[in-house]
Tab-separated table of C-alpha atoms in Angstrom:
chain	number	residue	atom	x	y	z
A	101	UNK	CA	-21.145	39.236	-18.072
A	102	UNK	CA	-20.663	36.519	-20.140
A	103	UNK	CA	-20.042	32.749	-18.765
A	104	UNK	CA	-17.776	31.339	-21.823
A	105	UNK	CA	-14.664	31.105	-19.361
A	106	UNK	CA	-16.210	30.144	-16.283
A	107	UNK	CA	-15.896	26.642	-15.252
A	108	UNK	CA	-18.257	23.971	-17.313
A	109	UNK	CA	-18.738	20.543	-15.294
A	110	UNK	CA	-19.864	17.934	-17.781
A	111	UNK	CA	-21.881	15.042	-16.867
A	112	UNK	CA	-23.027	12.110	-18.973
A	113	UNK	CA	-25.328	13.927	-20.868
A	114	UNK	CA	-24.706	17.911	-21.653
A	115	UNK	CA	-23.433	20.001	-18.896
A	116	UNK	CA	-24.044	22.565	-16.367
A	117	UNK	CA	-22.735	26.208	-14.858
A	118	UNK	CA	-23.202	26.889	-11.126
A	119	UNK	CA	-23.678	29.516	-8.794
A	120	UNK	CA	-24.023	28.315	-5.472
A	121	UNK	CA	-25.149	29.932	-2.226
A	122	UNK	CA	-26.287	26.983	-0.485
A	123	UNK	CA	-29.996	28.292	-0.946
A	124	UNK	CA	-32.408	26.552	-2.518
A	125	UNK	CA	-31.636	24.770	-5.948
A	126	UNK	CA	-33.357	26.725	-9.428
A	127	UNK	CA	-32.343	24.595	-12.528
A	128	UNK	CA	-32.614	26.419	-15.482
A	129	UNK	CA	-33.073	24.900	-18.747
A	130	UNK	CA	-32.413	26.584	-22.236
A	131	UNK	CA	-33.603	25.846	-25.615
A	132	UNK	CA	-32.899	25.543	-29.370
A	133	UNK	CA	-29.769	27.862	-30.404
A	134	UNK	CA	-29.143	28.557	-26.727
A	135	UNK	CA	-27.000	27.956	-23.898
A	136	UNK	CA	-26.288	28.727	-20.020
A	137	UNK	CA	-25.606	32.038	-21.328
A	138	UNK	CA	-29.265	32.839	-21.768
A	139	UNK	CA	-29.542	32.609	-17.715
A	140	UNK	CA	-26.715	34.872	-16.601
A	141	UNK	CA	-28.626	37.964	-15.692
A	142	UNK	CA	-30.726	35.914	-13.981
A	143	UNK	CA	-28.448	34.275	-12.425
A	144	UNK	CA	-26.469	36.535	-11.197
A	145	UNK	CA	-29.421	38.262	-9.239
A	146	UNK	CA	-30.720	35.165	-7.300
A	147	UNK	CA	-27.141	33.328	-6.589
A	148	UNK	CA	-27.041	35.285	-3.389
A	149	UNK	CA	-30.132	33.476	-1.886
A	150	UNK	CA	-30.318	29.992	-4.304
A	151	UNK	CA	-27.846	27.390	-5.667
A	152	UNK	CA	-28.447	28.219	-9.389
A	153	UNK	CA	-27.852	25.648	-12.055
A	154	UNK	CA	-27.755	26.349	-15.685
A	155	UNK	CA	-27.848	23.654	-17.999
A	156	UNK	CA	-26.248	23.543	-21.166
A	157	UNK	CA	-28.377	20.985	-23.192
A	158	UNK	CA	-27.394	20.038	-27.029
A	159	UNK	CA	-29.829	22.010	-28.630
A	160	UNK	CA	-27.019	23.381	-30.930
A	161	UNK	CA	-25.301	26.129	-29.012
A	162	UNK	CA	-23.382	23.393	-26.999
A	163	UNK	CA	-19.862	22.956	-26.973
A	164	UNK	CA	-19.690	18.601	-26.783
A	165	UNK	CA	-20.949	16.748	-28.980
A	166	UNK	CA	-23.048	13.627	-28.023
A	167	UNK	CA	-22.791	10.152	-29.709
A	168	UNK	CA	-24.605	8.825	-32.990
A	169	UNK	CA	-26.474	7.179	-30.751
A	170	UNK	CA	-28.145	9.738	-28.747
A	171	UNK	CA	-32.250	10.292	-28.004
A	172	UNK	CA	-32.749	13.602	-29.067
A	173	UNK	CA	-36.741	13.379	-29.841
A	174	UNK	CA	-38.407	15.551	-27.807
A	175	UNK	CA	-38.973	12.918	-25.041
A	176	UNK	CA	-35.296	11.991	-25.012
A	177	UNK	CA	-34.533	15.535	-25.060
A	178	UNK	CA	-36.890	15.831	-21.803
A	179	UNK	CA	-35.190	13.046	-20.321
A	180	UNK	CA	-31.597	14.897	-20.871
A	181	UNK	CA	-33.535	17.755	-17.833
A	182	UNK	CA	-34.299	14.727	-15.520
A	183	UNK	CA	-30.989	13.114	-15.996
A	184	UNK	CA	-29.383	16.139	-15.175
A	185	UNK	CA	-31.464	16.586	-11.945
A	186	UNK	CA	-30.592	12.912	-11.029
A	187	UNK	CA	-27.155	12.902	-11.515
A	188	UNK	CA	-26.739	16.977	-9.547
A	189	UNK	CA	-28.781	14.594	-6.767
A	190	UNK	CA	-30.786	17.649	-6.418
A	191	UNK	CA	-34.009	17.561	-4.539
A	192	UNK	CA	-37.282	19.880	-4.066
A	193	UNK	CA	-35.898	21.623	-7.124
A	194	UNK	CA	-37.369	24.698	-8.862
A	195	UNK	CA	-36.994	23.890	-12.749
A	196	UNK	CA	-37.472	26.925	-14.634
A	197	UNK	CA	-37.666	26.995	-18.666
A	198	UNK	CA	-37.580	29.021	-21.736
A	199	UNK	CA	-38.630	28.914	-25.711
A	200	UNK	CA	-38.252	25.164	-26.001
A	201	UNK	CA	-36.623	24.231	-23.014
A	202	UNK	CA	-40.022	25.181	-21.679
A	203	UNK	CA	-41.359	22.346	-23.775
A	204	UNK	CA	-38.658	19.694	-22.555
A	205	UNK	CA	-39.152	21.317	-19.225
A	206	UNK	CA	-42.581	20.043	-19.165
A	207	UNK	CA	-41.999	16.781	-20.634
A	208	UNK	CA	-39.703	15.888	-18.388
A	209	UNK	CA	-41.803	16.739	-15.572
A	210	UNK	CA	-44.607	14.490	-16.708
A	211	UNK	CA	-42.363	11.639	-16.960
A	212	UNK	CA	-40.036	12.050	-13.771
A	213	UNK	CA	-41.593	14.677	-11.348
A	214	UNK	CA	-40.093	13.382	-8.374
A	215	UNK	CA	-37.645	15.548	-8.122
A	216	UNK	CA	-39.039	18.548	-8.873
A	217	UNK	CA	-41.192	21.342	-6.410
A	218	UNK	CA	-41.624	23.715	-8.580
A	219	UNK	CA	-42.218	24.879	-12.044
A	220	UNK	CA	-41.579	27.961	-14.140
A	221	UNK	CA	-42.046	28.608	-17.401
A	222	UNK	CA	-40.820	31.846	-19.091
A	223	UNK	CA	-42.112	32.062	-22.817
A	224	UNK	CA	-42.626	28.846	-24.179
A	225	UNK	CA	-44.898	26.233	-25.738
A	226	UNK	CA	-47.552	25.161	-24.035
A	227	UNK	CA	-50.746	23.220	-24.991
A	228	UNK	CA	-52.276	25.153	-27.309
A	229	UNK	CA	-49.136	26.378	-29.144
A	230	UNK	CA	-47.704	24.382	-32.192
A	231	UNK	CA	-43.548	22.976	-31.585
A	232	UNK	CA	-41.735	24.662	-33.073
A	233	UNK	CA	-43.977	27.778	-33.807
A	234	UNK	CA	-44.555	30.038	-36.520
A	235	UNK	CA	-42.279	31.093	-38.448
A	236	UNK	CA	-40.052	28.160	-37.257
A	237	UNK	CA	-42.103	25.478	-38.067
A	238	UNK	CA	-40.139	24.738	-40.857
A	239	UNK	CA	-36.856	23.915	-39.061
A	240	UNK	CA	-37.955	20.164	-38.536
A	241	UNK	CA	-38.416	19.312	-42.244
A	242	UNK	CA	-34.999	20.812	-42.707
A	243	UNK	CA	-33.070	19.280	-40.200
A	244	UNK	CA	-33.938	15.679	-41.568
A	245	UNK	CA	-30.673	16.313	-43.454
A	246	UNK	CA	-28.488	18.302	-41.507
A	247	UNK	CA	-26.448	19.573	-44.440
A	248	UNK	CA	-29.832	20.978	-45.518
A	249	UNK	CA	-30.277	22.157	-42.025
A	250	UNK	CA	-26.415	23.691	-42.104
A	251	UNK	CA	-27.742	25.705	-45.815
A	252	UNK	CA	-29.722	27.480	-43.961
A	253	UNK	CA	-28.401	27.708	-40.686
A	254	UNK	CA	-25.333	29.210	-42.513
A	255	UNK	CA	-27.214	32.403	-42.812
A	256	UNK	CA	-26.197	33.333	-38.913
A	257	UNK	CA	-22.529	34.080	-39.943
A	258	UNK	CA	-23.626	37.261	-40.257
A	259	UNK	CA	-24.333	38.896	-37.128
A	260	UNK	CA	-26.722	41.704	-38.300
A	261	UNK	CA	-28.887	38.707	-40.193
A	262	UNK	CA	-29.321	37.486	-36.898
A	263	UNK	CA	-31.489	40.352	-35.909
A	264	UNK	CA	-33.957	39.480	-38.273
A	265	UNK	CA	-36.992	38.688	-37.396
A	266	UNK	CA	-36.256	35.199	-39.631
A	267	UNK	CA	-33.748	34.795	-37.004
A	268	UNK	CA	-33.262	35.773	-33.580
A	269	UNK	CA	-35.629	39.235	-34.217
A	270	UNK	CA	-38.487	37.802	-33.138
A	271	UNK	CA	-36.919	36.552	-29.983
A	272	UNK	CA	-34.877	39.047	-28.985
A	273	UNK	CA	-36.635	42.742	-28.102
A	274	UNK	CA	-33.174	44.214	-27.428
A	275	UNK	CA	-30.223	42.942	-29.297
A	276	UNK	CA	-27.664	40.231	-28.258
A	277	UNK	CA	-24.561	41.550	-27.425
A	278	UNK	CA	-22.032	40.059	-30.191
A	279	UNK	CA	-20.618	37.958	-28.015
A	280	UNK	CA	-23.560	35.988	-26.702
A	281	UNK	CA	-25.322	36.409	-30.273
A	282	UNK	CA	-21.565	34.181	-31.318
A	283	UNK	CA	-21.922	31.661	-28.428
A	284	UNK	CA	-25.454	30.853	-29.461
A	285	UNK	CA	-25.169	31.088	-33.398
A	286	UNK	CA	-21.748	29.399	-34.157
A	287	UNK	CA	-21.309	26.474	-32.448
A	288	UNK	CA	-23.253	24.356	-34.862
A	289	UNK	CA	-21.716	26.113	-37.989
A	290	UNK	CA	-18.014	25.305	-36.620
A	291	UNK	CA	-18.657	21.822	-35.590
A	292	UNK	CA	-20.712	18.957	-38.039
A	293	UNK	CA	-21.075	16.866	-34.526
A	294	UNK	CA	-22.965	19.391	-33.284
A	295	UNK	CA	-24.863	20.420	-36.534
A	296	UNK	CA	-25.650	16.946	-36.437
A	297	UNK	CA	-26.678	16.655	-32.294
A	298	UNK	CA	-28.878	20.200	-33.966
A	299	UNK	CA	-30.342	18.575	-36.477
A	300	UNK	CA	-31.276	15.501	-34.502
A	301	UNK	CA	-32.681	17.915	-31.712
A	302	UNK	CA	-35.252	19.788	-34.198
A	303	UNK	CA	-35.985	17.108	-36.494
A	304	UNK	CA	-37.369	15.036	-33.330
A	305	UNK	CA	-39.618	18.116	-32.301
A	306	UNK	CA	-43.117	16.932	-31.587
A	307	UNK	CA	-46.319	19.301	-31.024
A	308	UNK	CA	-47.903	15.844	-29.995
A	309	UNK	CA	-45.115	15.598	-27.140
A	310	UNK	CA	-46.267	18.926	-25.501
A	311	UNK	CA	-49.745	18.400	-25.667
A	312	UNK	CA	-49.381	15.020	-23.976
A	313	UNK	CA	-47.206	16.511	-21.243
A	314	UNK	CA	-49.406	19.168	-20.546
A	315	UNK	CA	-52.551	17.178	-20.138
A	316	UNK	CA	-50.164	15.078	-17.867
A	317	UNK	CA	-49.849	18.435	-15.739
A	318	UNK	CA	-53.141	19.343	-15.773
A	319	UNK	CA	-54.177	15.799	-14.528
A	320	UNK	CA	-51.794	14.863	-11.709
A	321	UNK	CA	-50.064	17.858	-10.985
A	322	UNK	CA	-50.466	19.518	-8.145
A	323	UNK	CA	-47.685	21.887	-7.103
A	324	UNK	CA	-47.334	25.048	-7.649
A	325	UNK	CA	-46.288	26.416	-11.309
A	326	UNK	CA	-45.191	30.180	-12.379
A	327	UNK	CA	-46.116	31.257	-15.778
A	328	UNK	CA	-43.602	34.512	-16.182
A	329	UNK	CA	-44.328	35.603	-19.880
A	330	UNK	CA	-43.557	38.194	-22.354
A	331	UNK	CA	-46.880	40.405	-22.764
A	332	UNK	CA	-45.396	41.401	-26.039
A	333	UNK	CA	-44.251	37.892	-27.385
A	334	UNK	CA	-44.933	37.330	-30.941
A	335	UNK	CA	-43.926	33.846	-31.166
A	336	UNK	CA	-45.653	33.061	-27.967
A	337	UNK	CA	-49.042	34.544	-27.612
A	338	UNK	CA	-49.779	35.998	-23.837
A	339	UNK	CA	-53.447	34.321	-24.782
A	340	UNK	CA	-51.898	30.962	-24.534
A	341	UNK	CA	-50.253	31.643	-21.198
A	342	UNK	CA	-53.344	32.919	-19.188
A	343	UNK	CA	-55.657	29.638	-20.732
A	344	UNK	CA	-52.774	27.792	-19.346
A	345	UNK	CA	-52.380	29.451	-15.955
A	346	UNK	CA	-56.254	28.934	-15.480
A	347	UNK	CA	-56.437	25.227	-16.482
A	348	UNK	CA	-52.846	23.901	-14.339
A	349	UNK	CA	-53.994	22.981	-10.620
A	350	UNK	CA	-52.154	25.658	-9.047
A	351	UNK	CA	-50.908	28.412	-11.385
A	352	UNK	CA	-50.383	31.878	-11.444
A	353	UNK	CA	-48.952	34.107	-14.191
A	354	UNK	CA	-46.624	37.315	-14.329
A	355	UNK	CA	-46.573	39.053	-17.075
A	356	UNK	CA	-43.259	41.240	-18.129
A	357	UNK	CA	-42.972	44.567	-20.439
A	358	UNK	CA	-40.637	45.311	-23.009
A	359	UNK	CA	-39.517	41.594	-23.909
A	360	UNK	CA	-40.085	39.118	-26.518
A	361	UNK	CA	-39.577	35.234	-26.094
A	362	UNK	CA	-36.355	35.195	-24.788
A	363	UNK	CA	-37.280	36.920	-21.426
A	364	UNK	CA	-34.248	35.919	-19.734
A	365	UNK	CA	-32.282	38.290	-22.098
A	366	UNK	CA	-34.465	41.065	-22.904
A	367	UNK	CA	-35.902	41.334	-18.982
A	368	UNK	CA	-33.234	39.850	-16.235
A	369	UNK	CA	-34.389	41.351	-13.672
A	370	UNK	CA	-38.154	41.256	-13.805
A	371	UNK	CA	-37.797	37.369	-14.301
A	372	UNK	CA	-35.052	37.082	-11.396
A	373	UNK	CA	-37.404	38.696	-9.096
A	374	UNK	CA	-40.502	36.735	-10.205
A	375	UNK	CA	-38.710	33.832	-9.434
A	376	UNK	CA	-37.559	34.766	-6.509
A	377	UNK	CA	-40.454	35.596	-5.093
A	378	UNK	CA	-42.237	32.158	-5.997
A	379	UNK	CA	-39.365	30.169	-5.060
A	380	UNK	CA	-38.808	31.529	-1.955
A	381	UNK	CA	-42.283	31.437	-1.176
C-alpha cells in the first residue's frame, strides 16, 4: 500500500503519518531520499498493538519545503526527530531509524533523550562507519551547490537508473515498486525549495556528528537499544553492527536475510516483528 493519499499532519518542522491503536508510541524516522513511505509495511503490521508515527523529515523526498533559514546540519537535522517528539507530546517512546535517519536518530538522542525508552536502529551509521558511506560519500561536496547537486540528482528521472547500484541498487535488495521509487526520487527534481532543503540536508552531513553521538550513548545511556540489521548490507557492514551491539550498555542485535540497507522495504515483516517483540517487551 502506498501512503501518498492518506492524511499528512504538518507541524512546525516536517510532518508525520499515523496509525494509531492506542498502544504504545514507535516513531519512525527515515533518511536521505526517503519518506513515511519507507515504514508502511512496517507499519501496517504493528498498528494493531502500537500508535505508529512516521515522520516525514526534509531529507529530499518531502513534500514542504522549509525556510532559507532552516538548520539542516546534521545536529539540526537531529533536532528536527526531537522536535517532532515534543510537539506529538509523546512519552516513553520507541524511536526506531534507518540509513541516515539512523544517524539523526542517534544524535538526537544524545542531545534530548528524555523522551525516548527505546532505541532501534535498522541499517545505519554507527561509530565506526563514515556519513555518508561509500559510494555516497561524494554527495556532500556536491550538494554545496545544489544546481550541482540537481546535475546529478537528475539522473533518477529514469526509473530503471534508479536500480543501479550508483543509486538506489545498493539499498534496495528487491526493487521499489514505481510508485514508491517516484515518491522518493522526484520530489527534489520537481521542486528547487526542496532541492535546496536536499542540498542543505547532505551538504551539512558530518561523520564527526555520529561519532560524538555514539560515544554519548555508550557513556550515559542506559536503556535498552535494538540493532535489527541487514546481514547482507553492502553499504552497512553487519561487522559494524555487532562491535556496536557489544560496546552500547544494553544492546542486542537481530540480524535479517535477504535485505540490503533499506530493511524496512526489502524485509517488512522480519523488522515489524523484531520490533515488536522489543517494544513490547
Amino acid at each position: 500500500m502506498h501512503w501518498a493519499r492518506r492524511r499528512c499532519s504538518i507541524c512546525r518542522k516536517g510532518g508525520w503519518r499515523c496509525s494509531a491503536a492506542g498502544g504504545p508510541p514507535i516513531v519512525f524516522a527515515h533518511g536521505w531520499l526517503a519518506n513515511a513511505n519507507l515504514w508502511r509495511g512496517v507499519v501496517d503490521r504493528l498498528a494493531g498493538d502500537f500508535t505508529c508515527l512516521s515522520l516525514d523529515l526534509p531529507f529530499g523526498a518531502h513534500r514542504t519545503a522549509l525556510g532559507d533559514g532552516a538548520d539542516l546540519s546534521a545536529k539540526g537535522c537531529g533536532a528536527l526527530v526531537a522536535d517532532a517528539l515534543d510537539a506529538l507530546e509523546l512519552e516513553r517512546v520507541t524511536l526506531v531509524g534507518n540509513d541516515s535517519g539512523g544517524a539523526y536518530s542517534q544524535i538526537a538522542l544524545s542531545h534530548r533523550p528524555e523522551r525516548v525508552a527505546r532505541l532501534v536502529l535498522t541499517s545505519c551509521e554507527t561509530p565506526y562507519d563514515e556519513f555518508p558511506p561509500p559510494p555516497f560519500d561524494g554527495l556532500p561536496a556536491a550538494a554545496r551547490d545544489p544546481a550541482v547537486l540537481g546535475q546529478l540528482l537528475g539522473a533518477l528521472e529514469d526509473s530503471e537508473i534508479r536500480k543501479l547500484p550508483a543509486a538506489f541498487g545498493l539499498l534496495v535488495k528487491h526493487p521499489l515498486d514505481r510508485r514508491v521509487s517516484d515518491a522518493y526520487a522526484l520530489p527534489c527534481l520537481r521542486d528547487p525549495e526542496i532541492l535546496r532543503d536536499t542540498a542543505k540536508v547532505m551538504a551539512g552531513a558530518s561523520t564527526e556528528a555520529v561519532r560524538q553521538a555514539g560515544a554519548v550513548l555508550i557513556e550515559t545511556w542506559k536503556n535498552p537499544v535494538l540493532l535489527a540489521w541487514s546481514r547482507e548490507d553492502p553499504v552497512f557492514p553487519i561487522a559494524h553492527a555487532r562491535r556496536y551491539a557489544n560496546t552500547l550498555p544494553v544492546a542486542e542485535l537481530v540480524e535479517l536475510d535477504d535485505s540490503y540497507s533499506f530493511t524496512p522495504e526489502d524485509q517488512p515483516a522480519a523488522l515489524a516483528a523484531a520490533i515488536a517483540g522489543f517494544a513490547g517487551g
